[in-house]
Amino acid sequence: QVQLVESGGGLVQPGGSLRLSCAASGRIFSINVMGWYRQTPGKERELVASITSDGTTNYADSVKGRSTISRDNAKNTVSLQMNSLKPEDTAVYYCNAQVIVPSRRLEVWGQGTLVTVSS
């Protein structure tokens, strides 16, 4: 059983910063891609940023330039540094990982961490 646990969400004022972290645990052979998605009521879950095992990154246009995704392959963790936060960044942020276990590939989701941007 592979699990993802997010942390770092909370209340922040507009223009502030937040760092989200996600740790994968379980019987993991390797992780191909790790990423962050977000979802707000009435809206589809959308990609915020992703990073491959070799460090290739991808960002949504809405966060490009003010967010940085990084990972530690040895620790099976991924982080998202978010700066200059806007009210529209308010959402539940979910960690995602494409995990290779000893026998097959799995796509695993964390339960999410809430980010609220408000004055």
PDB file of C-alpha atoms in Angstrom:
ATOM      1  CA  GLN A   1       0.000   0.000   0.000  1.00  0.00           C
ATOM      2  CA  VAL A   2       1.399   3.369  -1.080  1.00  0.00           C
ATOM      3  CA  GLN A   3       0.322   6.509   0.706  1.00  0.00           C
ATOM      4  CA  LEU A   4       0.804  10.214   0.098  1.00  0.00           C
ATOM      5  CA  VAL A   5       0.576  12.704   2.927  1.00  0.00           C
ATOM      6  CA  GLU A   6       0.362  16.431   2.266  1.00  0.00           C
ATOM      7  CA  SER A   7       1.220  19.192   4.665  1.00  0.00           C
ATOM      8  CA  GLY A   8       1.757  22.926   4.695  1.00  0.00           C
ATOM      9  CA  GLY A   9      -1.699  24.228   3.918  1.00  0.00           C
ATOM     10  CA  GLY A  10      -3.229  27.006   5.929  1.00  0.00           C
ATOM     11  CA  LEU A  11      -4.440  30.566   5.998  1.00  0.00           C
ATOM     12  CA  VAL A  12      -2.285  33.194   4.357  1.00  0.00           C
ATOM     13  CA  GLN A  13      -2.906  36.786   3.394  1.00  0.00           C
ATOM     14  CA  PRO A  14      -2.840  37.941  -0.236  1.00  0.00           C
ATOM     15  CA  GLY A  15       0.720  38.422  -1.391  1.00  0.00           C
ATOM     16  CA  GLY A  16       2.033  35.949   1.139  1.00  0.00           C
ATOM     17  CA  SER A  17       3.865  32.681   0.654  1.00  0.00           C
ATOM     18  CA  LEU A  18       3.281  29.050   1.466  1.00  0.00           C
ATOM     19  CA  ARG A  19       5.267  25.867   1.060  1.00  0.00           C
ATOM     20  CA  LEU A  20       3.402  22.633   0.524  1.00  0.00           C
ATOM     21  CA  SER A  21       5.079  19.290   1.084  1.00  0.00           C
ATOM     22  CA  CYS A  22       4.155  15.732   0.218  1.00  0.00           C
ATOM     23  CA  ALA A  23       5.754  12.514   1.365  1.00  0.00           C
ATOM     24  CA  ALA A  24       5.215   9.138  -0.265  1.00  0.00           C
ATOM     25  CA  SER A  25       5.571   5.978   1.746  1.00  0.00           C
ATOM     26  CA  GLY A  26       5.110   2.277   1.223  1.00  0.00           C
ATOM     27  CA  ARG A  27       6.659  -0.397  -0.912  1.00  0.00           C
ATOM     28  CA  ILE A  28       7.917   1.859  -3.693  1.00  0.00           C
ATOM     29  CA  PHE A  29      10.290   0.851  -6.433  1.00  0.00           C
ATOM     30  CA  SER A  30      10.413   4.291  -8.043  1.00  0.00           C
ATOM     31  CA  ILE A  31       8.263   7.339  -8.770  1.00  0.00           C
ATOM     32  CA  ASN A  32       8.055   8.616 -12.337  1.00  0.00           C
ATOM     33  CA  VAL A  33       6.137  11.855 -11.906  1.00  0.00           C
ATOM     34  CA  MET A  34       5.043  13.796  -8.859  1.00  0.00           C
ATOM     35  CA  GLY A  35       2.767  16.772  -8.972  1.00  0.00           C
ATOM     36  CA  TRP A  36       0.337  19.099  -7.321  1.00  0.00           C
ATOM     37  CA  TYR A  37      -3.271  19.595  -8.329  1.00  0.00           C
ATOM     38  CA  ARG A  38      -5.936  21.807  -6.842  1.00  0.00           C
ATOM     39  CA  GLN A  39      -9.690  21.807  -6.705  1.00  0.00           C
ATOM     40  CA  THR A  40     -12.354  24.205  -5.532  1.00  0.00           C
ATOM     41  CA  PRO A  41     -16.113  23.509  -5.233  1.00  0.00           C
ATOM     42  CA  GLY A  42     -17.820  23.573  -8.610  1.00  0.00           C
ATOM     43  CA  LYS A  43     -14.583  23.328 -10.536  1.00  0.00           C
ATOM     44  CA  GLU A  44     -12.578  20.473 -12.003  1.00  0.00           C
ATOM     45  CA  ARG A  45      -9.349  19.408 -10.423  1.00  0.00           C
ATOM     46  CA  GLU A  46      -6.516  21.098 -12.271  1.00  0.00           C
ATOM     47  CA  LEU A  47      -2.791  20.657 -12.525  1.00  0.00           C
ATOM     48  CA  VAL A  48      -0.705  23.235 -10.700  1.00  0.00           C
ATOM     49  CA  ALA A  49       2.765  21.835 -11.277  1.00  0.00           C
ATOM     50  CA  SER A  50       4.528  18.557 -11.904  1.00  0.00           C
ATOM     51  CA  ILE A  51       8.058  17.252 -11.927  1.00  0.00           C
ATOM     52  CA  THR A  52       9.569  14.127 -13.447  1.00  0.00           C
ATOM     53  CA  SER A  53      12.205  11.892 -11.937  1.00  0.00           C
ATOM     54  CA  ASP A  54      14.915  13.664 -13.934  1.00  0.00           C
ATOM     55  CA  GLY A  55      13.786  17.119 -12.861  1.00  0.00           C
ATOM     56  CA  THR A  56      11.697  18.281 -15.811  1.00  0.00           C
ATOM     57  CA  THR A  57       9.008  20.662 -14.573  1.00  0.00           C
ATOM     58  CA  ASN A  58       5.661  21.811 -15.853  1.00  0.00           C
ATOM     59  CA  TYR A  59       3.562  24.670 -14.477  1.00  0.00           C
ATOM     60  CA  ALA A  60       0.082  25.945 -15.029  1.00  0.00           C
ATOM     61  CA  ASP A  61       0.075  29.391 -16.609  1.00  0.00           C
ATOM     62  CA  SER A  62      -1.756  30.762 -13.588  1.00  0.00           C
ATOM     63  CA  VAL A  63       1.151  30.009 -11.238  1.00  0.00           C
ATOM     64  CA  LYS A  64       4.121  30.205 -13.570  1.00  0.00           C
ATOM     65  CA  GLY A  65       6.739  32.636 -12.337  1.00  0.00           C
ATOM     66  CA  ARG A  66       5.611  32.632  -8.727  1.00  0.00           C
ATOM     67  CA  SER A  67       5.711  28.935  -7.896  1.00  0.00           C
ATOM     68  CA  THR A  68       8.512  26.400  -7.767  1.00  0.00           C
ATOM     69  CA  ILE A  69       8.162  22.640  -7.573  1.00  0.00           C
ATOM     70  CA  SER A  70      10.991  20.436  -6.375  1.00  0.00           C
ATOM     71  CA  ARG A  71      11.529  16.847  -5.306  1.00  0.00           C
ATOM     72  CA  ASP A  72      13.909  14.698  -3.339  1.00  0.00           C
ATOM     73  CA  ASN A  73      14.123  11.290  -4.965  1.00  0.00           C
ATOM     74  CA  ALA A  74      15.971   9.762  -2.042  1.00  0.00           C
ATOM     75  CA  LYS A  75      13.223  10.776   0.379  1.00  0.00           C
ATOM     76  CA  ASN A  76      10.295  10.372  -2.044  1.00  0.00           C
ATOM     77  CA  THR A  77       9.065  13.869  -1.320  1.00  0.00           C
ATOM     78  CA  VAL A  78       7.843  16.764  -3.434  1.00  0.00           C
ATOM     79  CA  SER A  79       7.358  20.378  -2.441  1.00  0.00           C
ATOM     80  CA  LEU A  80       5.612  23.367  -3.938  1.00  0.00           C
ATOM     81  CA  GLN A  81       6.759  26.833  -2.979  1.00  0.00           C
ATOM     82  CA  MET A  82       4.050  29.374  -3.715  1.00  0.00           C
ATOM     83  CA  ASN A  83       4.702  33.093  -3.558  1.00  0.00           C
ATOM     84  CA  SER A  84       2.597  36.173  -4.231  1.00  0.00           C
ATOM     85  CA  LEU A  85      -0.535  34.245  -3.393  1.00  0.00           C
ATOM     86  CA  LYS A  86      -3.864  35.470  -4.708  1.00  0.00           C
ATOM     87  CA  PRO A  87      -7.410  34.811  -3.461  1.00  0.00           C
ATOM     88  CA  GLU A  88      -7.988  32.685  -6.553  1.00  0.00           C
ATOM     89  CA  ASP A  89      -5.287  30.308  -5.311  1.00  0.00           C
ATOM     90  CA  THR A  90      -7.656  29.201  -2.556  1.00  0.00           C
ATOM     91  CA  ALA A  91      -8.342  25.493  -3.024  1.00  0.00           C
ATOM     92  CA  VAL A  92      -7.646  22.047  -1.709  1.00  0.00           C
ATOM     93  CA  TYR A  93      -4.244  21.046  -3.001  1.00  0.00           C
ATOM     94  CA  TYR A  94      -3.651  17.382  -3.758  1.00  0.00           C
ATOM     95  CA  CYS A  95      -0.389  15.565  -4.161  1.00  0.00           C
ATOM     96  CA  ASN A  96      -0.208  13.075  -7.009  1.00  0.00           C
ATOM     97  CA  ALA A  97       2.391  10.459  -7.813  1.00  0.00           C
ATOM     98  CA  GLN A  98       2.833   7.894 -10.546  1.00  0.00           C
ATOM     99  CA  VAL A  99       4.427   5.126  -8.548  1.00  0.00           C
ATOM    100  CA  ILE A 100       6.163   1.977  -9.696  1.00  0.00           C
ATOM    101  CA  VAL A 101       5.702  -0.778  -7.155  1.00  0.00           C
ATOM    102  CA  PRO A 102       7.472  -4.162  -7.405  1.00  0.00           C
ATOM    103  CA  SER A 103       4.818  -5.613  -9.741  1.00  0.00           C
ATOM    104  CA  ARG A 104       3.047  -2.684 -11.463  1.00  0.00           C
ATOM    105  CA  ARG A 105       2.450   1.027 -11.866  1.00  0.00           C
ATOM    106  CA  LEU A 106       0.021   2.870  -9.629  1.00  0.00           C
ATOM    107  CA  GLU A 107      -1.327   6.383  -9.609  1.00  0.00           C
ATOM    108  CA  VAL A 108      -1.762   7.560  -6.057  1.00  0.00           C
ATOM    109  CA  TRP A 109      -3.480  10.609  -4.592  1.00  0.00           C
ATOM    110  CA  GLY A 110      -3.121  12.227  -1.249  1.00  0.00           C
ATOM    111  CA  GLN A 111      -6.133  13.448   0.705  1.00  0.00           C
ATOM    112  CA  GLY A 112      -5.343  17.080   0.148  1.00  0.00           C
ATOM    113  CA  THR A 113      -4.305  20.086   2.163  1.00  0.00           C
ATOM    114  CA  LEU A 114      -6.429  23.225   2.209  1.00  0.00           C
ATOM    115  CA  VAL A 115      -4.937  26.552   1.181  1.00  0.00           C
ATOM    116  CA  THR A 116      -6.999  29.629   1.956  1.00  0.00           C
ATOM    117  CA  VAL A 117      -5.878  33.010   0.695  1.00  0.00           C
ATOM    118  CA  SER A 118      -7.834  35.764   2.390  1.00  0.00           C
ATOM    119  CA  SER A 119      -7.386  38.963   4.307  1.00  0.00           C
TER     120      SER A 119
END
